[in-house]
PDB file of C-alpha atoms and ligand atoms in Angstrom:
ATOM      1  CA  UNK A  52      25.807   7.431   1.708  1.00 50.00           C
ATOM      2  CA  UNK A  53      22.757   9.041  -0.120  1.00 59.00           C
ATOM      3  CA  UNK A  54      22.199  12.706   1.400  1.00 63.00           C
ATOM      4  CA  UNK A  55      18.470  12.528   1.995  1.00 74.00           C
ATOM      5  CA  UNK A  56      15.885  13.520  -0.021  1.00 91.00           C
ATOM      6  CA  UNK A  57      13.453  16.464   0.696  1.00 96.00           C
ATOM      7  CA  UNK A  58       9.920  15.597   1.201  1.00 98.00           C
ATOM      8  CA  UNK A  59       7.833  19.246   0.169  1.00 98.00           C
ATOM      9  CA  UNK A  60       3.582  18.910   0.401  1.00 98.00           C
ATOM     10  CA  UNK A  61       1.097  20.957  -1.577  1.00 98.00           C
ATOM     11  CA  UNK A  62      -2.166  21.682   0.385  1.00 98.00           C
ATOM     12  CA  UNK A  63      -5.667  23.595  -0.417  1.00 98.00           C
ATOM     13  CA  UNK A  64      -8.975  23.233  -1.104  1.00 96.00           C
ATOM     14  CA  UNK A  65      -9.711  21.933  -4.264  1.00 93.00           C
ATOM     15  CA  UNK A  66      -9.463  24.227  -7.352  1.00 94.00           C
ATOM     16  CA  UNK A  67      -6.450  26.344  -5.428  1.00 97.00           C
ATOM     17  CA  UNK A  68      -4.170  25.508  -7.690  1.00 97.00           C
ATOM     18  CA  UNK A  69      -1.754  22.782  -6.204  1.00 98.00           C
ATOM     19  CA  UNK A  70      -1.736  20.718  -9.162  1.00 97.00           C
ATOM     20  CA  UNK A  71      -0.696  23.398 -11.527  1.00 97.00           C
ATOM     21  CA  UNK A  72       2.236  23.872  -9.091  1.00 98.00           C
ATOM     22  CA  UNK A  73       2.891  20.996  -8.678  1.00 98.00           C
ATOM     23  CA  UNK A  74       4.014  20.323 -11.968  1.00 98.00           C
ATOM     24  CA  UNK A  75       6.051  23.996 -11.931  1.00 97.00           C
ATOM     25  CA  UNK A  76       8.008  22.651  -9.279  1.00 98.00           C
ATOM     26  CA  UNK A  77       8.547  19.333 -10.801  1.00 98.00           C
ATOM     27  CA  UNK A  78      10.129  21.105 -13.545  1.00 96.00           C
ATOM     28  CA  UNK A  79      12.331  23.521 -11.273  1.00 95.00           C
ATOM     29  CA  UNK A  80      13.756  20.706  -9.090  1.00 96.00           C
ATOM     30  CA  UNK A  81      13.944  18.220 -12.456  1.00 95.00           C
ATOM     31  CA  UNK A  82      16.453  21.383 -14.088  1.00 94.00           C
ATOM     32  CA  UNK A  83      18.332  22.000 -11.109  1.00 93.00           C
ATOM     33  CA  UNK A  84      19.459  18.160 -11.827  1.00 94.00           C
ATOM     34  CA  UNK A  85      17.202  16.781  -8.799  1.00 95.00           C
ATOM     35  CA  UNK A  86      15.750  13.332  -9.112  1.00 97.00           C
ATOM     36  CA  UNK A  87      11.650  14.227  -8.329  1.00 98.00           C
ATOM     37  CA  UNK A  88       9.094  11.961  -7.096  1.00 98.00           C
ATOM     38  CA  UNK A  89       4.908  13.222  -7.894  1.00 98.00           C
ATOM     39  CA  UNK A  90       2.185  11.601  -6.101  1.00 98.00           C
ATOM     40  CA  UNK A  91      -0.530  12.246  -4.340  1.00 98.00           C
ATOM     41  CA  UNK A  92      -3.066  11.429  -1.042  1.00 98.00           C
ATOM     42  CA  UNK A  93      -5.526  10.078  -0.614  1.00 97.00           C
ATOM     43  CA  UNK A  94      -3.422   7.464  -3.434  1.00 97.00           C
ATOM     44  CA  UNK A  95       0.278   7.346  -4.394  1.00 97.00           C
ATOM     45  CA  UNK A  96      -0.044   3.086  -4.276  1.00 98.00           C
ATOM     46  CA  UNK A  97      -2.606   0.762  -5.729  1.00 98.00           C
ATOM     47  CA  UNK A  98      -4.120   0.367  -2.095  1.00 98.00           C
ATOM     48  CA  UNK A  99      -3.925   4.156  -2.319  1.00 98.00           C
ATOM     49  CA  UNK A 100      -6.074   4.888  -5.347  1.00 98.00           C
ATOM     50  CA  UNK A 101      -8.918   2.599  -4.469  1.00 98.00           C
ATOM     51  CA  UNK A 102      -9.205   4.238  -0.726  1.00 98.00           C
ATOM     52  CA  UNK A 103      -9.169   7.109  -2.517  1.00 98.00           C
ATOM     53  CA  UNK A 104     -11.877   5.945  -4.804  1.00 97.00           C
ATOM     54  CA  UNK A 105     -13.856   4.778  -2.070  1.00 97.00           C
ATOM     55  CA  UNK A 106     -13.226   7.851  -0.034  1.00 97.00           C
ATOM     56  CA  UNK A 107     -14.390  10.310  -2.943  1.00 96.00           C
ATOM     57  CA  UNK A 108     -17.627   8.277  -3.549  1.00 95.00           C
ATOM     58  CA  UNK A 109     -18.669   5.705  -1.124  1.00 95.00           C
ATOM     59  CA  UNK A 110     -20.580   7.569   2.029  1.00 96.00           C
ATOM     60  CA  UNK A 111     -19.135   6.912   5.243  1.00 97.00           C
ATOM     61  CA  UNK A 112     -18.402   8.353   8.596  1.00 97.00           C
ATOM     62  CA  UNK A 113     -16.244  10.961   9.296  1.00 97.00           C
ATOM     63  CA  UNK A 114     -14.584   8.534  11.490  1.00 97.00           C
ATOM     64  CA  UNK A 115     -14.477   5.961   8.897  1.00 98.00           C
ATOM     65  CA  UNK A 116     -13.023   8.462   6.375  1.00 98.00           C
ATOM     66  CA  UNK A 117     -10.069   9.598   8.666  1.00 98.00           C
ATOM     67  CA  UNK A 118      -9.259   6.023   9.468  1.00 98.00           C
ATOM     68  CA  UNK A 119      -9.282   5.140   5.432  1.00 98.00           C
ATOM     69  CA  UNK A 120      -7.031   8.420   4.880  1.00 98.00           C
ATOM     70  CA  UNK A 121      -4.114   6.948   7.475  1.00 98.00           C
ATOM     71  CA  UNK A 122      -4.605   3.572   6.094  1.00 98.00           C
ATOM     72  CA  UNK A 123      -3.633   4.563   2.612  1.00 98.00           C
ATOM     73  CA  UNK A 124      -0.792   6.910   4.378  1.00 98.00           C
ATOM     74  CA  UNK A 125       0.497   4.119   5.766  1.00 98.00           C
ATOM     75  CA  UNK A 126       0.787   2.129   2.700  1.00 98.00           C
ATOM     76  CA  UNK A 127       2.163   5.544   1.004  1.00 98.00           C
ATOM     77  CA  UNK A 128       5.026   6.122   3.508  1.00 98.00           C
ATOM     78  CA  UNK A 129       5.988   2.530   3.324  1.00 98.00           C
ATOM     79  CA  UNK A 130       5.827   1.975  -0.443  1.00 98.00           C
ATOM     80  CA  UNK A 131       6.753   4.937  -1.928  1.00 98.00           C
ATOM     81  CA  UNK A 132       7.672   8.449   0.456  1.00 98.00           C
ATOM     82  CA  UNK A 133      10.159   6.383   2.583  1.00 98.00           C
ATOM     83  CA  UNK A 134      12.148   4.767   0.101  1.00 98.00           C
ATOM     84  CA  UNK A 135      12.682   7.633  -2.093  1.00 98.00           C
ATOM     85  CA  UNK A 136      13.466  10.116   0.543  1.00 97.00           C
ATOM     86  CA  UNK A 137      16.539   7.430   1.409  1.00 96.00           C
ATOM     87  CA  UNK A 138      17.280   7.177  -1.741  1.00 97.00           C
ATOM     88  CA  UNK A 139      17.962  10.837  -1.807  1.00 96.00           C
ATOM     89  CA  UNK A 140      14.976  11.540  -3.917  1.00 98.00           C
ATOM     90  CA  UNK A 141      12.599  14.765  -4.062  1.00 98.00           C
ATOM     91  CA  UNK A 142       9.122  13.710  -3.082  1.00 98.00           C
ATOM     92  CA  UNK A 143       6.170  16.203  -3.768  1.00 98.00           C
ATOM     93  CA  UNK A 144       2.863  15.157  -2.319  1.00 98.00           C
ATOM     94  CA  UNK A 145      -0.363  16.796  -3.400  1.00 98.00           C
ATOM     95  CA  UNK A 146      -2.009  16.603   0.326  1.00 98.00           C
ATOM     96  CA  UNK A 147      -0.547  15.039   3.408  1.00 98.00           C
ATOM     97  CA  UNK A 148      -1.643  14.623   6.963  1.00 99.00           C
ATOM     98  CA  UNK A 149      -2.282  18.856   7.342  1.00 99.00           C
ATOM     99  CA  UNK A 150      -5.126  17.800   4.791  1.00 98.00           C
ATOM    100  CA  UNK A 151      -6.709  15.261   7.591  1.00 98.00           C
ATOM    101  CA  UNK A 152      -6.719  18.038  10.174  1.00 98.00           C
ATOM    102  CA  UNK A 153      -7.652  20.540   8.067  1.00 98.00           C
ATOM    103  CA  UNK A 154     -11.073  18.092   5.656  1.00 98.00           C
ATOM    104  CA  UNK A 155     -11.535  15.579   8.687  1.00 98.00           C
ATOM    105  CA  UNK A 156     -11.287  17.938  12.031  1.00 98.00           C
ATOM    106  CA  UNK A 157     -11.588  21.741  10.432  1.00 98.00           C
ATOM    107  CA  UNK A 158     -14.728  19.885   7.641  1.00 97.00           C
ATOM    108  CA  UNK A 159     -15.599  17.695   9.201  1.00 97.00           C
ATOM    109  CA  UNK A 160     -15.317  18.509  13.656  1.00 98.00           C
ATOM    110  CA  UNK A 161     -13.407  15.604  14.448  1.00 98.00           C
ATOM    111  CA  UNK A 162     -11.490  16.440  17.379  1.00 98.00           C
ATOM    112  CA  UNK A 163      -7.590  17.104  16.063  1.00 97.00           C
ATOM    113  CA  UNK A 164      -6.330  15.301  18.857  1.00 98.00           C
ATOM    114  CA  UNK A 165      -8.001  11.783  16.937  1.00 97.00           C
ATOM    115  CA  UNK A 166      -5.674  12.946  13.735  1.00 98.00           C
ATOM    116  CA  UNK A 167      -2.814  13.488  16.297  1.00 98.00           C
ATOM    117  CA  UNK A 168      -2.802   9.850  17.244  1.00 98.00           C
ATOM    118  CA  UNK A 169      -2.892   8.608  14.377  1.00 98.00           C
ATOM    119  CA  UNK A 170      -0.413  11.087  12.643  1.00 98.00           C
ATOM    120  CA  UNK A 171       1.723   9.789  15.896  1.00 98.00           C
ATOM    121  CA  UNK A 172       1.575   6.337  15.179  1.00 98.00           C
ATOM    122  CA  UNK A 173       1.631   6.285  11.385  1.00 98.00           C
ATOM    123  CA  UNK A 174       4.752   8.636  11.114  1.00 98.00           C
ATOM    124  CA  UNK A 175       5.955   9.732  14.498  1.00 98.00           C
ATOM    125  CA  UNK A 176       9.301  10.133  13.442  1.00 96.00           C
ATOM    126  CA  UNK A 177       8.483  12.006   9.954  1.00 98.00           C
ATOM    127  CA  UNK A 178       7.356  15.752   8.882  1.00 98.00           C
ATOM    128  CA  UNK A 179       7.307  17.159   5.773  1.00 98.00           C
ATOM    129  CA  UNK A 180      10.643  20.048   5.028  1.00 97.00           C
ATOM    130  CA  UNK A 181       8.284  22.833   3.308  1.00 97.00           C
ATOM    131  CA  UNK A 182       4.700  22.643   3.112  1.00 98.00           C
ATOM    132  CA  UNK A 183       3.046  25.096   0.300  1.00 98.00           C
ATOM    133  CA  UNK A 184      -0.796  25.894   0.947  1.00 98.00           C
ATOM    134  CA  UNK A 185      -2.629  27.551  -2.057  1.00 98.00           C
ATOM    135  CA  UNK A 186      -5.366  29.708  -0.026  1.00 98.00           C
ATOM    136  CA  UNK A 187      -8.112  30.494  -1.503  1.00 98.00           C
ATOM    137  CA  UNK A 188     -11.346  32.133  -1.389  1.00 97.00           C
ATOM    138  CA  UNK A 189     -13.539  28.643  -1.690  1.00 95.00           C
ATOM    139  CA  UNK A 190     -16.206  31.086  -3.654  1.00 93.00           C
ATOM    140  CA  UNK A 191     -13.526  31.269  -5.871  1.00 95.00           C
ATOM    141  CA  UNK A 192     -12.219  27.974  -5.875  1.00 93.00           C
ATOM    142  CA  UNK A 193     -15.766  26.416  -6.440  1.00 90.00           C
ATOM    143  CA  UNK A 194     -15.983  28.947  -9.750  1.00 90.00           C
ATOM    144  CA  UNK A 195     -12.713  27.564 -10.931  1.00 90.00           C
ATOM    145  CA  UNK A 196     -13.891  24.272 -11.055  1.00 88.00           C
ATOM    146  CA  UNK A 197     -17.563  24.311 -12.436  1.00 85.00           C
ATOM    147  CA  UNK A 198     -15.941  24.849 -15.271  1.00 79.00           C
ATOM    148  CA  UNK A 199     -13.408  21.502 -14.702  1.00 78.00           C
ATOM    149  CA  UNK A 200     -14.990  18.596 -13.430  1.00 74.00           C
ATOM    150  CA  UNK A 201     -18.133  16.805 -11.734  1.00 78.00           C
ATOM    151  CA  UNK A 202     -18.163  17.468  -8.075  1.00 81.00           C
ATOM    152  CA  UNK A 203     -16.840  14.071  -5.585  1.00 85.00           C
ATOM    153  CA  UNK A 204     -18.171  13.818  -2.139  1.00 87.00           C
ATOM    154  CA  UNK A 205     -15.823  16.665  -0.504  1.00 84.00           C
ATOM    155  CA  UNK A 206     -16.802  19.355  -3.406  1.00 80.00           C
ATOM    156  CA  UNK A 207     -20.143  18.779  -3.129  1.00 79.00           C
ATOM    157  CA  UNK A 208     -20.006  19.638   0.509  1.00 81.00           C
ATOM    158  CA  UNK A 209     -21.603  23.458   1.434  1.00 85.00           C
ATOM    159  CA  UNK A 210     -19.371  26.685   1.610  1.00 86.00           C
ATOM    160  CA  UNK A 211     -19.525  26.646   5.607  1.00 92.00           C
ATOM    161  CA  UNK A 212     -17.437  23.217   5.239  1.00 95.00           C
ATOM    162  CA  UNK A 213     -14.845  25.006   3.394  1.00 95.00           C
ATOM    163  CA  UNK A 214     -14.358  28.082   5.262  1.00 96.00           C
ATOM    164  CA  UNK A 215     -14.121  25.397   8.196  1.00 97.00           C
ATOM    165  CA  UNK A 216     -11.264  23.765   6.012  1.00 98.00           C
ATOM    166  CA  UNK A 217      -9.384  26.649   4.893  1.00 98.00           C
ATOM    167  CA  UNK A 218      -9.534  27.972   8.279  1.00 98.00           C
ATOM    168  CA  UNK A 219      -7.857  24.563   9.670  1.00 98.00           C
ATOM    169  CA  UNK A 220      -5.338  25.004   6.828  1.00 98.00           C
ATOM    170  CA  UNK A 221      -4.463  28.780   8.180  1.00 98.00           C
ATOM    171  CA  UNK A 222      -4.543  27.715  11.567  1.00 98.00           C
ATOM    172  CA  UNK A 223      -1.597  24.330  11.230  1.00 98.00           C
ATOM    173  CA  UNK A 224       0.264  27.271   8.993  1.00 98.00           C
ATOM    174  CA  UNK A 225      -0.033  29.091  11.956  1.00 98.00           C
ATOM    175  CA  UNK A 226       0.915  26.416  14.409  1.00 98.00           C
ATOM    176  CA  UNK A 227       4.217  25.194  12.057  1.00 98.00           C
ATOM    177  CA  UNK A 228       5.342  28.696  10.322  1.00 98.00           C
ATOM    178  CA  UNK A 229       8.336  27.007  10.368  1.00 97.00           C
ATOM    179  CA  UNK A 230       7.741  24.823   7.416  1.00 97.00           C
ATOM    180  CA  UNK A 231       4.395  26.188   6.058  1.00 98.00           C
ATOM    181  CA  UNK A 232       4.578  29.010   3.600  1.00 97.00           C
ATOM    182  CA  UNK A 233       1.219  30.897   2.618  1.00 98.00           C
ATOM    183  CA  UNK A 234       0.533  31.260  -0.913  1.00 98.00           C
ATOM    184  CA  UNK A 235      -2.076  33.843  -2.108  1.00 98.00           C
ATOM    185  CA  UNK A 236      -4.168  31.197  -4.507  1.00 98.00           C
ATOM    186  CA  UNK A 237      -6.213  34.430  -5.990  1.00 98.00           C
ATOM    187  CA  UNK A 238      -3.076  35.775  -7.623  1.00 98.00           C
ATOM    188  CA  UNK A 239      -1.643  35.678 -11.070  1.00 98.00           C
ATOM    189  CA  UNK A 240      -0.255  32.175 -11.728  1.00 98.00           C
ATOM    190  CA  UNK A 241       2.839  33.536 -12.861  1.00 98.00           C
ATOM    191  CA  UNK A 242       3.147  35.702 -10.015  1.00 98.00           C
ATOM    192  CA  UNK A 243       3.064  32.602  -7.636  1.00 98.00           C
ATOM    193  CA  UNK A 244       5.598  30.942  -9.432  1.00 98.00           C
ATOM    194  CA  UNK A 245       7.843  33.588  -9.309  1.00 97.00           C
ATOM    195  CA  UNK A 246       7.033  33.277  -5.295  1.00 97.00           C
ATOM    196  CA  UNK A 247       7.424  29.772  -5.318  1.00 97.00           C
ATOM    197  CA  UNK A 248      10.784  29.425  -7.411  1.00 96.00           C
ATOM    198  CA  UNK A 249      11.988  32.531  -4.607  1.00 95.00           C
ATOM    199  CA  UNK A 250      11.278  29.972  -2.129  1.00 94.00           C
ATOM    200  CA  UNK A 251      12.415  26.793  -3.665  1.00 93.00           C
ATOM    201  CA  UNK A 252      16.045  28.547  -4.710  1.00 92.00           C
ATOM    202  CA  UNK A 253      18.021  28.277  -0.990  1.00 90.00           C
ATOM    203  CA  UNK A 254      16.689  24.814  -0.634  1.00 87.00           C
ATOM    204  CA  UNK A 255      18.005  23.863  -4.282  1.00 86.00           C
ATOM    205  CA  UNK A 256      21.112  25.569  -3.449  1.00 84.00           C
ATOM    206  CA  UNK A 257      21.580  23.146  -0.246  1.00 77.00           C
TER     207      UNK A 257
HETATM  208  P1  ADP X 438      -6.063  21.859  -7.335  1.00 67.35           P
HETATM  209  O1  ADP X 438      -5.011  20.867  -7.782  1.00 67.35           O
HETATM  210  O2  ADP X 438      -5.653  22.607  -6.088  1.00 67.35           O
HETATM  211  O3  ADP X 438      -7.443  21.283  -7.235  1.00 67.35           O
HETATM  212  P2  ADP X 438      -5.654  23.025  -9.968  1.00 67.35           P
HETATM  213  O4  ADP X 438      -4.202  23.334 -10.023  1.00 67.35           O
HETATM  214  O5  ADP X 438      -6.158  21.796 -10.641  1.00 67.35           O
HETATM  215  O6  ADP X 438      -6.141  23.016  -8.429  1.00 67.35           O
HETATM  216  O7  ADP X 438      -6.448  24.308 -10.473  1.00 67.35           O
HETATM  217  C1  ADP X 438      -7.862  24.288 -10.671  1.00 67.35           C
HETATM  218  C2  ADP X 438      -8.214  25.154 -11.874  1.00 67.35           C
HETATM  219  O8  ADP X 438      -7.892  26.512 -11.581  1.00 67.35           O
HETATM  220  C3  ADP X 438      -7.413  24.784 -13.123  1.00 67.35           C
HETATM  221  O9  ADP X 438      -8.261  24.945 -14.229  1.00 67.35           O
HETATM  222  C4  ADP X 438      -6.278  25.806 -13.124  1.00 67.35           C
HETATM  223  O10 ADP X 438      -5.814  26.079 -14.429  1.00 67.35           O
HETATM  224  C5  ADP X 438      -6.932  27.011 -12.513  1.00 67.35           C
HETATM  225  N1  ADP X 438      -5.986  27.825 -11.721  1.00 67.35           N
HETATM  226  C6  ADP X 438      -5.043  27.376 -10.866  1.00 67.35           C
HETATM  227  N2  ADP X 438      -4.375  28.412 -10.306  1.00 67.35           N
HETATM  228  C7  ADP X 438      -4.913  29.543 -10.831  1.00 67.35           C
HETATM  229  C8  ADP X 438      -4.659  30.952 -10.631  1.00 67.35           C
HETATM  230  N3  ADP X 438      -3.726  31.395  -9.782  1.00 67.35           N
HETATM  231  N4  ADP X 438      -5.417  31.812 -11.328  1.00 67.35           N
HETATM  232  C9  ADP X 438      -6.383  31.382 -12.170  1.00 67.35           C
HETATM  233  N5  ADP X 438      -6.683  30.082 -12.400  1.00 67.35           N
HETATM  234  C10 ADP X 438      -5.967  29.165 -11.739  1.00 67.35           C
END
């Protein structure tokens, strides 16, 4: 039988720097002779990227939104996270359900205990191994990406809805230490490599 895959999540606010990591860790696990899966949430199907479409552009409730978001998990876990973890393949997932908690109940004051039913029903059985957040200073963030690209619905929201967020992040890091490791988004890209491969290296070994 297929040992398992390992099923790691990048989470932030926008402009911390997951996607450049991302793509880093792609290219640690892809050396190491690992078979690597990239996608992404809201997305990672067809359903996928027109929730998330709809979800970056279309106003709607904040209950609305968090129903969308488990909807296109759903169809994510099903189509593509599922099969490739059985098939013993690495799956890295910019965003996961600590982004729900942390943009629909940290942003947006929906009680957690609404994204704790759902994250019960849609994948009770199912966590991620190692979950890297990017913090970041959302001053800083929102500098980063002025210069990047036109703002969606979520980074046009107000600095008080980030702080919200990026506390929520801090606070499931908190809650799960066990799998969450704290990345210092300010620093030197380089420098958070070399923190990331550190942290990657026993779990490439196994
Ligand atoms: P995210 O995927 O979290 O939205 P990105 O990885 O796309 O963030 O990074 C947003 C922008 O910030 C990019 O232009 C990227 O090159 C830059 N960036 C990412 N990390 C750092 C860093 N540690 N220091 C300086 N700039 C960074």
């Amino acid at each position: 039988m297929t040992a398992p895959g390992r099923f790691i999540t990048f989470e932030g606010i926008d402009g911390a720097g997951k996607s450049t990591h991302i793509e880093f860790v792609r290219e640690q696990l892809a050396r190491a002779g690992r078979a690597v899966v990239v996608t992404r949430e809201p997305g990672g199907t067809p359903l996928g990227e027109q929730v998330r479409e709809l979800v970056l552009r279309q106003p709607m409730s904040a209950r609305t939104e968090t129903l969308l978001m488990f909807a296109a998990r759903s169809e994510h876990l099903e189509q593509v996270i599922r099969p490739a973890l059985a098939q013993g393949r690495w799956v890295l997932c910019d965003r996961f359900t600590d982004a729900t908690y942390a943009y629909q109940s940290g942003g947006r004051q929906l009680p957690a205990a609404l994204v704790e039913s759902l994250e019960r029903w849609v994948h009770p059985d199912l966590q991620p191994d190692l979950t890297l957040l990017f913090d970041l200073d959302p001053s800083i963030a929102a500098r980063r990406l002025a210069a990047a690209r036109a703002a969606d619905r979520f980074e046009s929201e107000q600095a008080d809805f980030f702080a919200r967020v990026r506390a929520a992040y801090l606070a499931r890091a908190a809650q799960h230490p066990d799998r969450f490791v704290v990345l210092d988004g300010a620093a030197a890209i380089d420098s958070i490599r070399r923190d990331i491969g550190a942290r990657l290296a026993p779990w490439i070994a196994n």
